Every structure is written in structure tokens, then in C-alpha cells.
Coordinates of C-alpha atoms and ligand atoms in Angstrom, one line a residue:
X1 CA -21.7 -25.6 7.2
X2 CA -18.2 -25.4 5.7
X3 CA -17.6 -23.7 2.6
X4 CA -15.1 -23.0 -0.2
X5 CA -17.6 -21.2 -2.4
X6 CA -18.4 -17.4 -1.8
X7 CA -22.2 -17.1 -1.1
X8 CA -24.3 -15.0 -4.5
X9 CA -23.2 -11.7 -4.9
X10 CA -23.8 -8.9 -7.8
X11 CA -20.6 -8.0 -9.8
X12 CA -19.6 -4.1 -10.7
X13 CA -16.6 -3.2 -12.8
X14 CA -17.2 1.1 -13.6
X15 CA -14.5 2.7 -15.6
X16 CA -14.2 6.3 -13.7
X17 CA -13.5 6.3 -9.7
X18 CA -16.6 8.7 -9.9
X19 CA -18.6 5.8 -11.1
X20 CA -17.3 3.5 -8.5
X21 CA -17.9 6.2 -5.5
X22 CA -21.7 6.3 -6.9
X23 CA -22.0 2.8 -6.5
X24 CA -20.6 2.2 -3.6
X25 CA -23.0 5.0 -2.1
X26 CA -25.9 3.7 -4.3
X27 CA -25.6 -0.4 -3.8
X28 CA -26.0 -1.9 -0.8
X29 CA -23.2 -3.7 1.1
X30 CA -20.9 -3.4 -1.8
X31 CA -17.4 -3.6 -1.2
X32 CA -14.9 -2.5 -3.3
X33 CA -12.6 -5.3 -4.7
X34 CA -8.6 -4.5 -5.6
X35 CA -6.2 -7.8 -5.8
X36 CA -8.8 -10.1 -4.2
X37 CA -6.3 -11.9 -1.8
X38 CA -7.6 -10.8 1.6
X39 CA -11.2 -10.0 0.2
X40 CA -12.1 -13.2 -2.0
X41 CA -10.1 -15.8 0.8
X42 CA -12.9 -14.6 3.2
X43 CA -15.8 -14.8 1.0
X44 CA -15.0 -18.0 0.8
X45 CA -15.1 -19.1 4.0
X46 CA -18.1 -16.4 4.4
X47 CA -16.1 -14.8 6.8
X48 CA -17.0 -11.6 4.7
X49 CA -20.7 -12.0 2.7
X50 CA -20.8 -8.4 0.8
X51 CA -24.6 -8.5 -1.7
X52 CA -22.1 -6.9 -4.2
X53 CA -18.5 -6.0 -5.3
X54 CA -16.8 -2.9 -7.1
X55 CA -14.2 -4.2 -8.7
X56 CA -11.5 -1.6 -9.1
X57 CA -9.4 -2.8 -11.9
X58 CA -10.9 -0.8 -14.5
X59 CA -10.7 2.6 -13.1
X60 CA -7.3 4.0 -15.0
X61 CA -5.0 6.3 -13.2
X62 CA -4.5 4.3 -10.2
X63 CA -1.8 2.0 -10.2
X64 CA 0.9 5.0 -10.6
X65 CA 3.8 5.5 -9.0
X66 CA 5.4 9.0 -9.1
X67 CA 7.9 11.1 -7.3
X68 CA 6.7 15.2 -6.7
X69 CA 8.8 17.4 -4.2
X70 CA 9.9 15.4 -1.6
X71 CA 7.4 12.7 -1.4
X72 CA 6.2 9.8 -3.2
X73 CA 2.7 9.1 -4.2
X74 CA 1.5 6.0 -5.0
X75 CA -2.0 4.7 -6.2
X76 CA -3.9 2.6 -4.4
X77 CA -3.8 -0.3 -7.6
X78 CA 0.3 -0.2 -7.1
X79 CA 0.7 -4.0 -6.6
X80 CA 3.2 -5.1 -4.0
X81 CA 5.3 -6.1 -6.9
X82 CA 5.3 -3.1 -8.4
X83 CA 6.5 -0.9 -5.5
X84 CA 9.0 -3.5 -4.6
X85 CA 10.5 -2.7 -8.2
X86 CA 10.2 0.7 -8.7
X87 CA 13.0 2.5 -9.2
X88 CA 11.5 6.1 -7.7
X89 CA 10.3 3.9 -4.3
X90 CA 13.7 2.2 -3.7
X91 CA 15.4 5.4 -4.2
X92 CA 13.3 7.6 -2.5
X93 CA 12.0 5.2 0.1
X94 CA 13.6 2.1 0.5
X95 CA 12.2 0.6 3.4
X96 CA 8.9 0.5 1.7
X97 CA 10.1 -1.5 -1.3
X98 CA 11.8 -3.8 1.2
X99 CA 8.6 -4.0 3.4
X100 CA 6.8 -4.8 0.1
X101 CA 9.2 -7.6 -1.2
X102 CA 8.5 -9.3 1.8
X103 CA 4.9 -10.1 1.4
X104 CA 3.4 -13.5 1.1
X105 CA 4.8 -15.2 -2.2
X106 CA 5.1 -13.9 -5.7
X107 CA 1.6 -14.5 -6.6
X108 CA 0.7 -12.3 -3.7
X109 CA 2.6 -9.7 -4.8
X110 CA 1.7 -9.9 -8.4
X111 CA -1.8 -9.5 -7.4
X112 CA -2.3 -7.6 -3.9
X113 CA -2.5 -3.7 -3.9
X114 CA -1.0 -1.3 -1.3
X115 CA -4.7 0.2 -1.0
X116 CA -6.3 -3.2 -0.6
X117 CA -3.5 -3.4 2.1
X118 CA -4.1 -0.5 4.2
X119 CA -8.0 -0.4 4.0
X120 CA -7.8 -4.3 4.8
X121 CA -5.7 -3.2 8.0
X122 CA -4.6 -7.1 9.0
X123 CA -2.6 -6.6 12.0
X124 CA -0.4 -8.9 11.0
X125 CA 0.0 -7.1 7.3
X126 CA 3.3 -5.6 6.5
X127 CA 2.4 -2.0 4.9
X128 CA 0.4 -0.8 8.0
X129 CA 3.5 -1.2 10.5
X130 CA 5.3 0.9 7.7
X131 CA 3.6 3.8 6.1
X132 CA 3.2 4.3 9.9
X133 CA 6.8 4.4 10.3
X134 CA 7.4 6.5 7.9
X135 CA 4.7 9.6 8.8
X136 CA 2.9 8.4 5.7
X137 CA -0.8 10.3 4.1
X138 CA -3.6 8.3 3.0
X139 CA -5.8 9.5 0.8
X140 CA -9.1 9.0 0.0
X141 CA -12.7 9.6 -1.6
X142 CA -16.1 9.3 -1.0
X143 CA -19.4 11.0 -1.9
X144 CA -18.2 13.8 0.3
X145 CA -15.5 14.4 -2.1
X146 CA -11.5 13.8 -1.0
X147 CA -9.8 14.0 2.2
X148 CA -6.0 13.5 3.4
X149 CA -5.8 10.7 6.1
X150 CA -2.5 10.7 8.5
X151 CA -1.0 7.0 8.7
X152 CA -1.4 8.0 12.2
X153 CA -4.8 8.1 13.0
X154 CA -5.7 5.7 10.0
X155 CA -5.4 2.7 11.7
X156 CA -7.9 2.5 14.6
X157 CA -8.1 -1.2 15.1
X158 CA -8.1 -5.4 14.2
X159 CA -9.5 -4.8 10.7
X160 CA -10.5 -1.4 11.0
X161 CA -9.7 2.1 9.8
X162 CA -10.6 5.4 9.5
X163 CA -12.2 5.2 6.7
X164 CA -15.9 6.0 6.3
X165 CA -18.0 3.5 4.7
X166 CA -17.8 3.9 0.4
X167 CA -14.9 5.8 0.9
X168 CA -12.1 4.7 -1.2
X169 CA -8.2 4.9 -1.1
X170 CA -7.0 6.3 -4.0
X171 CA -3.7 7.3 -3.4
X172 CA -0.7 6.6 -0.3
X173 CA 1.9 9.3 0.1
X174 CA 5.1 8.7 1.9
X175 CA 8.2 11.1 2.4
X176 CA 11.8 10.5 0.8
X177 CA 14.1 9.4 3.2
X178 CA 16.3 12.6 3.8
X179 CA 20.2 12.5 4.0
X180 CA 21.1 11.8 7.4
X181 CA 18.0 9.2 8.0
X182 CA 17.9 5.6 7.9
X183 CA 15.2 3.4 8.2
X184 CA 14.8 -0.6 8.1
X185 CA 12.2 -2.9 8.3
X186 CA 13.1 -6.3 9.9
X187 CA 10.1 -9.0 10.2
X188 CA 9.6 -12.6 11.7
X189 CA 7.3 -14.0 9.0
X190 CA 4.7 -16.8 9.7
X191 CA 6.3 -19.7 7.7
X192 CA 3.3 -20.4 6.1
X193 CA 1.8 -17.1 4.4
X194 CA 4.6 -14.6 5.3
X195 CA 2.6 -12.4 7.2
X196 CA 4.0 -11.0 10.1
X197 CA 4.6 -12.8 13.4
X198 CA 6.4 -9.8 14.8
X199 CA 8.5 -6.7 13.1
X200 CA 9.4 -3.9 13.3
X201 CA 9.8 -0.3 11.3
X202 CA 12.8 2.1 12.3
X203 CA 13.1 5.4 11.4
X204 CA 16.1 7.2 12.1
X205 CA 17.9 10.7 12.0
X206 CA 21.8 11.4 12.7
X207 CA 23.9 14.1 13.0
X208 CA 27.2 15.1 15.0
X209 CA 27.4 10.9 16.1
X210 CA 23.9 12.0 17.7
X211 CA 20.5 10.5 16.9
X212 CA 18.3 13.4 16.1
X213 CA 15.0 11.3 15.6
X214 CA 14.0 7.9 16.4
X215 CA 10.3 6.4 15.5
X216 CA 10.2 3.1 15.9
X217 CA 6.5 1.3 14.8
X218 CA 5.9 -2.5 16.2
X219 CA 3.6 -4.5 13.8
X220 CA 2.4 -7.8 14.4
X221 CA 1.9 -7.9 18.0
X222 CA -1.0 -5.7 18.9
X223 CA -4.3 -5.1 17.2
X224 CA -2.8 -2.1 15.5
X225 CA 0.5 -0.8 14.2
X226 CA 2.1 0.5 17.9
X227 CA 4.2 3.0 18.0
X228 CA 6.7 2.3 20.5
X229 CA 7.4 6.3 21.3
X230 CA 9.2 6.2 25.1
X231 CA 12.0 4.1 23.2
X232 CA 12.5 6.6 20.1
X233 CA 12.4 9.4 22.6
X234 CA 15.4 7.4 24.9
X235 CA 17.3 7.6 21.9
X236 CA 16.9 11.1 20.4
X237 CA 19.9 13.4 21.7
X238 CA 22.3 10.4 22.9
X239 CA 25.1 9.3 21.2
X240 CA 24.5 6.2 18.8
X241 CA 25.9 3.1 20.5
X242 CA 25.5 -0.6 20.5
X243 CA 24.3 0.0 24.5
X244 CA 22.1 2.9 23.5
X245 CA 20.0 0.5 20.8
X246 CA 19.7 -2.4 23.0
X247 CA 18.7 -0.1 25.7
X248 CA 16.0 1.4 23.4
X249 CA 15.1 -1.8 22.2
X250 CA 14.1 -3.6 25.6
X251 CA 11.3 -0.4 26.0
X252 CA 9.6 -1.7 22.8
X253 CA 8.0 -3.9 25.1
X254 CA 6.7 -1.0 27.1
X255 CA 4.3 -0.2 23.8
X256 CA 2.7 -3.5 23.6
X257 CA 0.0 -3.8 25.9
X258 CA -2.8 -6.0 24.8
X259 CA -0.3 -8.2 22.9
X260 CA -2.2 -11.0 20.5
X261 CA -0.8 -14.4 20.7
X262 CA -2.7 -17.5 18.8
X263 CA -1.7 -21.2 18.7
X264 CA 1.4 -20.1 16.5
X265 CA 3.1 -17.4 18.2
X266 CA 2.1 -16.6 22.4
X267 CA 1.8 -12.6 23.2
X268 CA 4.4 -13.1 25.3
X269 CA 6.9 -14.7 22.2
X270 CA 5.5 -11.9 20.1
X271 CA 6.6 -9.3 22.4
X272 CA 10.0 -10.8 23.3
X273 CA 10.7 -11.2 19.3
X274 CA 9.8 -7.2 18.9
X275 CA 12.5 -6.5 21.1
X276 CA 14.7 -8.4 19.0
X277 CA 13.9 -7.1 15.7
X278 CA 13.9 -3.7 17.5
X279 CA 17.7 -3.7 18.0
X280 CA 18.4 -5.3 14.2
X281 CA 16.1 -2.7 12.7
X282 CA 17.5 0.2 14.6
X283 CA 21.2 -1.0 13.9
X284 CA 20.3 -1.1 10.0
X285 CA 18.7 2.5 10.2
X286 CA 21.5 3.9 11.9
X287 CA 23.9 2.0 9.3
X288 CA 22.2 3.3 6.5
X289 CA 22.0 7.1 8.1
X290 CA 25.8 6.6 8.0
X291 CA 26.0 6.3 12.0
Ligands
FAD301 P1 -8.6 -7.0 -1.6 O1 -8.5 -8.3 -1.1 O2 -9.2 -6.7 -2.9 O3 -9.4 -6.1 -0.5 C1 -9.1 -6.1 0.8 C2 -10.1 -5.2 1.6 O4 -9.8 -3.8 1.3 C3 -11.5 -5.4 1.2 O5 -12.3 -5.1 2.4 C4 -11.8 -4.4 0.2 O6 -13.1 -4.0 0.1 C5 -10.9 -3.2 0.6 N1 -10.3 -2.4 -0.4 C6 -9.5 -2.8 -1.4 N2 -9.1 -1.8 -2.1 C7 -9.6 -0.7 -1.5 C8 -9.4 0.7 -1.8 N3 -8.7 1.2 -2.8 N4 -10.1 1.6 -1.0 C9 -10.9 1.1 0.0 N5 -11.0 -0.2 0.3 C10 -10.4 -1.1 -0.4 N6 -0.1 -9.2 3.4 C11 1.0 -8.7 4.0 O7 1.1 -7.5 4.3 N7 2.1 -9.5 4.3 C12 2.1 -10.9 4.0 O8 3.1 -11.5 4.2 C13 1.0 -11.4 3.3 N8 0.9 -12.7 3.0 C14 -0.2 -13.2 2.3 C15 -0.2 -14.6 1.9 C16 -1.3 -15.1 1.3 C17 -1.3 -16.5 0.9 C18 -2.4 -14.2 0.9 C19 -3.6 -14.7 0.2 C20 -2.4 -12.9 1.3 C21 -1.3 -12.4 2.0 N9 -1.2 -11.0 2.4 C22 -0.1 -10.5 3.0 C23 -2.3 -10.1 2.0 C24 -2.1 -9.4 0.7 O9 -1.0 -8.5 0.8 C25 -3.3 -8.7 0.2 O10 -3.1 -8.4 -1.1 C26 -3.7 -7.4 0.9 O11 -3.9 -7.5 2.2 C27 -5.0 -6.8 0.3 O12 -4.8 -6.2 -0.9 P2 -5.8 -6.6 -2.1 O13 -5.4 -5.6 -3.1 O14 -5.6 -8.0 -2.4 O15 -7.2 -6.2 -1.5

């Protein structure tokens, strides 16, 4: 039957993230609930049927967003919003705030969490493709106690992640884009909920008219965030030219084996449109590294 109610479940709200790791050891199938709008949409469909929820929102120290050294930590509760805003994030890290202005609409963004994103791991979700991008930490606790997660080996598949079950995301940590780097983030959103058709993250280092470092990260097309690495390495130690990028670009289809496609978007239009945004987002980076 067809539903647009969630089916019964028990409702937690602690006030310490020790509280919250007990009870997501404790309870269970109880699922941890930040900004609701991946995790409520599919309880109502009973897509997702969790006995109980944890609801975040309470914990305090969270929702932070500080600069130390040359990274930025942010806490899992930063809304979308919030990092799209903050001054430390759009000078320290600019692509992220623009990946995070992009999402859905402004209720979205008012509401949804860049922890809630990553543990959520939607292919089509725009933080994944970037945090990967950008060499990003995750980190996270459980009863086990705390761990560092690369963005790297995070991800591991449609809906999936490294993390254990109860664990919980408390914090992301990305690094300040360094003089002489670029990076842009150019997506194709699905008219309807913004999330990502195709797009792509591009990463970039310069020097001497040279590119020093490319990582480009395709999200959208695949099951997870792929990281297109033969095209980055065609670019690294050649001069930075309009030939050069759309060379690069055309490789991006090399990383997408296993391309998703749905009655919106074919693999094959997905995979064509990565090459596409591959070229404008390496053009920006470059721009922006000053080459
Ligand atoms: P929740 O919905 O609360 O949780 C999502 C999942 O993560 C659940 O499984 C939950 O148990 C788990 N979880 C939550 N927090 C944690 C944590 N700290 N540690 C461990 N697990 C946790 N996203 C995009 O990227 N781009 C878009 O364009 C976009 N468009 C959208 C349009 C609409 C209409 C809607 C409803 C959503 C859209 N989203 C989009 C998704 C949105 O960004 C969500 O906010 C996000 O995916 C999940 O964050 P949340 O805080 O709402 O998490």
C-alpha cells in the first residue's frame, strides 16, 4: 500500500553526543536524525522503517564552523545554509560554499546538514563529489570512541559509507585552498530538486604557466563520487591551455564505468554532460589559480 505517513517509531532527543552514541548502541534500529530531508522523505514512503530516531539537534557543539591551521572544521549540524554564508568557508574554501549554495531550495538548505549529507551518501548529492575533491577528513564516533575517515575511502557505494553502524559524524575537515590552487564546482541540476544530474569538482595547482596538480571528482554519474585520475594526471606538468583542458576533459569519460542513467537523464547523457562540466570546471580552477 501507498503511504505518506512514516510507519510507528520511538523518538530520542539526548543532550550530550555521549548520550546519543549510548543509544544508538543500546536501541535497536535507531537511526540518527539531523535536518530530516533525506531521512523523514523516506520514512514516508517506508523506503526507510527505523523502530527509533536520535534526533541530533540537541547535542551543542555541533553546528560550528571554525578555521585552525590550514584547514577548516566544520560540524556535522553546519546546515547547508550556514556553510554557504560563512565567511571563514568562502575564504578559506570557496568551492565548498558554492557547492553548498547549490542544493535543493532554500528550505533545503535552512534545514539539511553537511553530516546528514555525507553519511546519507546520495549519489546524486552535491557535498560527496566535493569534500572528495578537495582531500577532505570525516570524522566520526562510535562506542569505540573517535576515528579520522579520508573523503577517500568514505564513500563506498549507492547509499553507503564507511561508517560503522551507531557511528556518528561529528565533524568534516577540509583544507584551505593554497595560493596558486583553484578549484570550481560546476553542476547540471535535476530541474526539479536540484540534485545533481552530472558535475563535477576541479582542483587545481599552478605554477611557472604549468599545472602542478589536477584532481578532478565526477558526481552524479556513478554510484559513487569517481575520481576521474588518468585525466588529472594528463594535465599535471603541461602547460595550461584551452587544448590541454579539453583534452583532459574528454578522459573524464574514461572514470565512469557503470554510469546510472533513469528515465530523466541516460548513462550515456550523464557521461557526455561530465565531460562538459569537466572543461568549465577546470577552466574556472585554473582562472581562479591565476592561470
Ligand atoms: P537526515 O535526513 O536527517 O539524515 C540522512 C541520513 O544520514 C540518515 O540515514 C541519518 O540517519 C544519517 N545521519 C544524519 N546525520 C548523521 C550524522 N551526523 N552521523 C551519521 N549519520 C547521520 N542534496 C544535495 O546534495 N543537493 C541537492 O540539490 C539536494 N536537493 C534536495 C531537494 C529536496 C526537495 C530535498 C528534500 C532534499 C535535497 N537534498 C539535496 C538532500 C539534502 O541536502 C539533505 O539535507 C541531506 O542529504 C541530508 O542531510 P540531513 O541533515 O537532512 O540528514
Amino acid at each position: 500500500m501507498y503511504t505518506t505517513r512514516p510507519a510507528e517509531f520511538a523518538y530520542h532527543r539526548p543532550s550530550s553526543l555521549d548520550e546519543a552514541v549510548a543509544l544508538l548502541a543500546e536501541l535497536e534500529d535507531a537511526r540518527p536524525l539531523a535536518g530530516g530531508h533525506s531521512l523523514l522523505p523516506a520514512m514516508k514512503i517506508r523506503f526507510s522503517t527505523p523502530a527509533a530516531l536520535v534526533d541530533l539537534a540537541s547535542i551543542p557543539g555541533l553546528a560550528g564552523i571554525e578555521r585552525g591551521g590550514d584547514g577548516i572544521r566544520i560540524g556535522a549540524l553546519a546546515t547547508h545554509a550556514s556553510v554557504a554564508t560563512s565567511e571563514v568557508v568562502r575564504d578559506g574554501c570557496p568551492m565548498l560554499a558554492e557547492a553548498a549554495a547549490l542544493i535543493g531550495d532554500r528550505q533545503v538548505r535552512n534545514r539539511g546538514t553537511i553530516g546528514g549529507s555525507v553519511a546519507h551518501a546520495d549519489p546524486g548529492a552535491d557535498y560527496p563529489t566535493v569534500v572528495k575533491a578537495l582531500g577532505a577528513t570525516i570524522t566520526a564516533v562510535g562506542k569505540s570512541g573517535s576515528r579520522e575517515i579520508a573523503a577517500d575511502d568514505f564513500f563506498t557505494g549507492i547509499f553507503t559509507t564507511a561508517l560503522e553502524p551507531g557511528e556518528l559524524v561529528t565533524s568534516v575537515q577540509v583544507p584551505v585552498t593554497a595560493g596558486g590552487a583553484g578549484a570550481a564546482y560546476v553542476k547540471h541540476k535535476h530541474p526539479a530538486s536540484g540534485y545533481a544530474v552530472a558535475a563535477v569538482a576541479a582542483v587545481v595547482a599552478t605554477g611557472g604557466g604549468k599545472c602542478t596538480r589536477a584532481r578532478l571528482v565526477i558526481g552524479g554519474v556513478t554510484g559513487v563520487p569517481a575520481d576521474a585520475k588518468e585525466a588529472g594526471s594528463a594535465l599535471e606538468g603541461s602547460a595550461v591551455s584551452e587544448e590541454a583542458i579539453a583534452a583532459a576533459s574528454v578522459q573524464v569519460a574514461g572514470a565512469l564505468g557503470g554510469a546510472l542513467g533513469d528515465t530523466y537523464a541516460s548513462a550515456a547523457y550523464r557521461t557526455h554532460l561530465a565531460t562538459v562540466l569537466a572543461r568549465r570546471a577546470l577552466r574556472t580552477a585554473f582562472d581562479r589559480a591565476g592561470s
